[in-house]
Short mmCIF file of C-alpha atoms in Angstrom, two decimals:
data_model
loop_
_atom_site.label_atom_id
_atom_site.label_comp_id
_atom_site.label_asym_id
_atom_site.label_seq_id
_atom_site.Cartn_x
_atom_site.Cartn_y
_atom_site.Cartn_z
CA MET A 168 50.83 91.44 136.80
CA ALA A 169 47.72 91.21 135.16
CA THR A 170 47.33 87.60 133.16
CA ALA A 171 45.03 87.00 130.14
CA PRO A 172 41.90 84.48 130.02
CA GLU A 173 42.38 80.86 130.57
CA GLN A 174 43.07 79.58 127.35
CA GLY A 175 40.42 77.80 126.06
CA GLY A 176 37.73 79.61 128.42
CA PRO A 177 34.94 81.91 126.75
CA THR A 178 34.88 85.09 126.83
CA PRO A 179 31.67 87.09 128.91
CA SER A 180 30.12 87.97 125.62
CA ALA A 181 30.57 84.04 124.53
CA ALA A 182 29.02 82.71 127.34
CA GLU A 183 26.10 85.29 127.84
CA GLY A 184 25.46 84.51 124.23
CA GLY A 185 25.74 88.19 123.51
CA PRO A 186 27.39 90.20 120.36
CA ALA A 187 30.96 89.68 119.95
CA GLN A 188 33.27 92.67 121.95
CA ARG A 189 35.24 92.04 119.62
CA GLY A 190 36.54 91.82 116.00
CA GLU A 191 39.40 92.68 113.49
CA HIS A 192 38.91 95.56 110.86
CA TRP A 193 38.38 94.40 107.13
CA TRP A 194 40.67 96.30 105.70
CA PRO A 195 44.32 95.00 106.19
CA VAL A 196 42.74 91.94 104.67
CA ALA A 197 41.54 93.43 102.07
CA LEU A 198 44.58 95.59 101.12
CA ALA A 199 46.37 91.90 101.17
CA VAL A 200 43.85 90.21 98.61
CA LEU A 201 43.79 93.63 96.45
CA VAL A 202 47.57 93.36 96.16
CA ALA A 203 47.69 89.83 95.96
CA ALA A 204 44.95 90.61 92.60
CA ALA A 205 47.36 92.90 91.09
CA LEU A 206 50.36 91.12 91.57
CA HIS A 207 48.75 88.61 89.69
CA VAL A 208 47.59 90.70 86.78
CA ALA A 209 51.47 92.03 86.84
CA LEU A 210 52.96 88.34 85.62
CA PRO A 211 53.81 87.35 82.26
CA ALA A 212 51.27 86.34 80.16
CA ALA A 213 52.61 82.89 80.20
CA TYR A 214 52.09 82.67 83.84
CA ARG A 215 48.72 84.01 84.48
CA THR A 216 45.39 82.35 84.02
CA SER A 217 43.23 82.82 81.06
CA PRO A 218 41.54 84.90 80.16
CA ARG A 219 43.62 87.67 82.73
CA TRP A 220 40.76 89.09 84.28
CA LEU A 221 39.53 85.77 85.49
CA VAL A 222 40.99 85.11 89.22
CA PRO A 223 41.39 89.17 89.87
CA ALA A 224 37.54 89.05 89.30
CA ALA A 225 36.50 86.12 90.98
CA VAL A 226 38.89 87.33 94.07
CA LEU A 227 37.18 90.84 94.14
CA THR A 228 33.51 89.22 93.96
CA LEU A 229 34.55 86.97 96.94
CA LEU A 230 35.80 89.72 98.72
CA ALA A 231 32.90 91.91 98.13
CA ALA A 232 30.60 89.18 99.34
CA LEU A 233 32.23 88.79 102.32
CA ILE A 234 32.46 92.37 103.53
CA VAL A 235 29.06 92.70 102.48
CA GLY A 236 27.72 89.43 104.70
CA ASP A 237 30.01 90.44 107.97
CA PRO A 238 29.76 94.40 107.29
CA GLY A 239 32.29 96.39 110.33
CA ARG A 240 34.35 94.47 112.38
CA ILE A 241 34.70 90.68 111.13
CA ASP A 242 32.48 88.52 113.98
CA ARG A 243 29.61 87.06 112.32
CA ARG A 244 29.89 83.03 112.75
CA ARG A 245 28.28 82.28 109.27
CA THR A 246 28.95 78.37 107.36
CA TRP A 247 28.28 80.38 104.05
CA LEU A 248 30.72 83.27 105.35
CA ARG A 249 33.71 80.77 106.25
CA VAL A 250 33.07 78.88 102.58
CA VAL A 251 33.41 81.47 101.15
CA THR A 252 36.97 82.58 102.87
CA SER A 253 38.09 79.25 102.41
CA LEU A 254 37.03 79.74 98.19
CA LEU A 255 39.22 82.98 98.21
CA ILE A 256 41.80 81.96 99.45
CA ILE A 257 42.08 78.74 97.64
CA ALA A 258 41.92 81.20 93.89
CA ILE A 259 45.00 82.92 95.27
CA THR A 260 46.58 80.36 96.33
CA THR A 261 46.33 78.05 93.10
CA ALA A 262 47.11 80.74 90.76
CA ASN A 263 50.17 81.63 92.61
CA LEU A 264 50.55 77.59 93.21
CA PHE A 265 50.08 77.20 88.97
CA ALA A 266 52.85 80.63 88.27
CA ALA A 267 55.37 78.92 90.94
CA GLY A 268 54.86 75.59 89.19
CA LYS A 269 55.63 77.13 85.21
CA LEU A 270 58.52 79.29 86.23
CA VAL A 271 60.55 76.35 88.22
CA ALA A 272 59.57 73.98 84.80
CA GLU A 273 60.81 76.44 82.95
CA ILE A 274 63.98 76.89 84.93
CA LEU A 275 64.67 73.41 85.25
CA THR A 276 63.80 73.04 80.90
CA ASN A 277 66.04 75.60 80.66
CA ASN A 278 63.68 77.76 78.80
CA LYS A 279 64.95 80.47 76.97
CA LEU A 280 62.11 83.35 78.06
CA TYR A 281 64.79 84.61 80.20
CA ALA A 282 67.82 83.88 78.93
CA ASN A 283 69.44 86.92 78.62
CA ASN A 284 66.72 89.00 81.26
CA ALA A 285 68.03 88.35 84.82
CA ILE A 286 66.04 91.20 85.84
CA GLY A 287 63.06 90.16 84.61
CA LEU A 288 63.02 86.25 86.03
CA LEU A 289 63.91 88.03 89.32
CA ALA A 290 60.85 90.20 88.91
CA THR A 291 58.68 87.53 88.09
CA GLY A 292 60.10 85.25 91.06
CA GLY A 293 59.31 88.17 93.24
CA VAL A 294 55.80 88.54 92.09
CA ILE A 295 55.33 84.92 92.83
CA TRP A 296 57.10 84.68 96.47
CA ALA A 297 55.28 87.91 97.76
CA THR A 298 52.19 86.10 96.83
CA ASN A 299 52.65 83.31 98.54
CA ILE A 300 53.41 85.46 101.75
CA ILE A 301 49.68 86.88 101.20
CA ALA A 302 48.23 83.43 100.13
CA PHE A 303 49.63 81.14 103.49
CA GLY A 304 49.34 84.67 106.26
CA LEU A 305 45.70 84.21 104.84
CA TRP A 306 45.49 80.74 105.77
CA TYR A 307 47.01 81.05 108.84
CA TRP A 308 44.52 83.81 109.45
CA ASP A 309 41.15 81.88 108.59
CA LEU A 310 42.78 78.04 110.36
CA ASP A 311 44.16 79.47 113.50
CA ARG A 312 41.18 79.45 116.32
CA GLY A 313 38.05 78.53 113.70
CA GLY A 314 38.60 81.92 111.85
CA ALA A 315 38.75 85.79 112.34
CA ALA A 316 35.18 86.03 113.62
CA ALA A 317 35.70 82.44 115.74
CA ARG A 318 38.42 84.82 118.01
CA ALA A 319 36.41 87.66 118.30
CA HIS A 320 33.87 85.81 120.41
CA GLN A 321 36.46 83.20 122.05
CA PRO A 322 39.64 84.50 121.19
CA PHE A 323 41.70 82.36 123.68
CA ALA A 324 40.69 79.52 122.43
CA ASN A 325 42.78 76.36 121.01
CA PRO A 326 44.83 78.09 119.94
CA ALA A 327 47.57 76.91 116.64
CA PHE A 328 50.42 79.37 117.37
CA VAL A 329 52.12 80.62 119.96
CA PHE A 330 52.80 84.47 119.41
CA PRO A 331 55.63 86.65 121.73
CA GLU A 332 52.23 88.52 123.32
CA MET A 333 51.19 85.44 124.44
CA GLN A 334 53.30 85.17 127.10
CA ARG A 335 53.15 86.03 130.90
CA GLY A 336 56.33 88.37 129.83
CA GLY A 337 55.04 91.57 129.55
CA TYR A 338 55.28 91.62 125.98
CA GLY A 339 51.48 92.82 125.27
CA ALA A 340 48.34 93.72 126.79
CA PRO A 341 46.62 90.71 128.94
CA ASP A 342 43.74 90.73 126.21
CA TRP A 343 46.20 90.74 123.51
CA VAL A 344 44.57 88.48 120.21
CA PRO A 345 46.58 88.15 117.20
CA VAL A 346 45.82 89.93 113.99
CA TYR A 347 46.31 89.35 109.81
CA VAL A 348 49.05 91.24 109.89
CA ASP A 349 50.96 89.10 113.12
CA TYR A 350 49.83 85.90 110.66
CA LEU A 351 51.62 87.99 107.49
CA SER A 352 54.11 88.67 109.80
CA LEU A 353 54.27 84.94 110.25
CA ALA A 354 54.20 83.80 106.81
CA PHE A 355 57.26 86.93 105.72
CA TRP A 356 59.39 85.69 108.43
CA THR A 357 58.51 81.54 107.16
CA ALA A 358 59.48 82.79 103.56
CA THR A 359 62.63 83.75 104.11
CA ALA A 360 64.14 82.54 107.00
CA PHE A 361 62.56 79.10 106.03
CA SER A 362 61.67 78.26 109.82
CA PRO A 363 59.39 79.25 112.85
CA THR A 364 61.03 82.57 114.40
CA ASP A 365 59.64 84.50 117.03
CA VAL A 366 55.71 82.06 116.68
CA SER A 367 55.59 78.22 117.45
CA ALA A 368 53.52 75.98 115.64
CA ILE A 369 51.59 74.32 117.81
CA LYS A 370 49.07 72.42 115.74
CA PRO A 371 50.01 69.74 113.78
CA TRP A 372 48.53 71.35 110.80
CA ALA A 373 49.73 74.49 111.13
CA LYS A 374 53.28 72.48 111.28
CA LEU A 375 52.75 71.27 108.53
CA LEU A 376 51.27 74.41 106.68
CA MET A 377 54.59 76.42 107.54
CA MET A 378 56.58 73.39 106.35
CA THR A 379 54.78 73.40 102.98
CA GLN A 380 54.55 77.09 102.50
CA ALA A 381 59.13 77.40 103.28
CA ALA A 382 58.98 74.34 100.59
CA VAL A 383 57.53 76.36 98.13
CA SER A 384 59.51 79.73 99.09
CA LEU A 385 62.90 77.80 98.85
CA VAL A 386 62.40 76.08 95.58
CA VAL A 387 60.98 79.22 93.96
CA VAL A 388 64.28 81.26 95.30
CA GLY A 389 66.57 79.30 95.35
CA LEU A 390 66.49 78.21 91.61
CA VAL A 391 64.91 81.74 90.28
CA ILE A 392 68.76 83.56 92.40
CA ALA A 393 70.82 80.64 91.04
CA ARG A 394 69.29 80.73 87.36
CA ALA A 395 69.96 85.22 87.77
CA ILE A 396 73.04 84.20 88.50
CA ASN A 397 74.22 82.28 86.18
CA ILE A 398 72.30 84.34 83.00
CA LEU A 399 74.18 87.15 84.67
CA SER A 400 77.37 85.08 84.58
#
């Protein structure tokens, strides 16, 4: 049976200093960022940053800079690209945490905004929950093994997450490497099961990040559902 290259060993292209022979397409990441921006706009005014266009404009500008700076497949290792990527994810995360904090505070203080509107409450909570998944999926994707560009050159070096396809049981190709959709799936199951499922975090920072996401999701989902049931009762 064929096996994956030695963990931590360089690929032939990395060893020879040539261009990367693999690299993710931008469109899954770009689509996730566009959805996150649209979800922010869909939030009620009380949960959005002001002015309304600020977060979407900042996110789309940063995304455009990334695509222009690294066109085609994601494989250019530049410090400024890493910084812009982090700023993009921080913008999405910060805006969503603000919305989550505002919603939780209003529920705990018995605010009357959703006193008779369980559907509106559930919709707002759902938007925040979905954006939370996208944001943490981006964090996992950007931090694991140094980011997408680093994985394009050294795909098997120093992983923070162990996926089933990485095991030597025939689940995936010998040269299988996770892409954004795999990290999005990890974020989804962390937000719904509140625990690891088929993916194991093996780095301390990865474990802490998953714990943070699960905690945010648990608080938002638990309080929103409890408040909605109370309204319907």
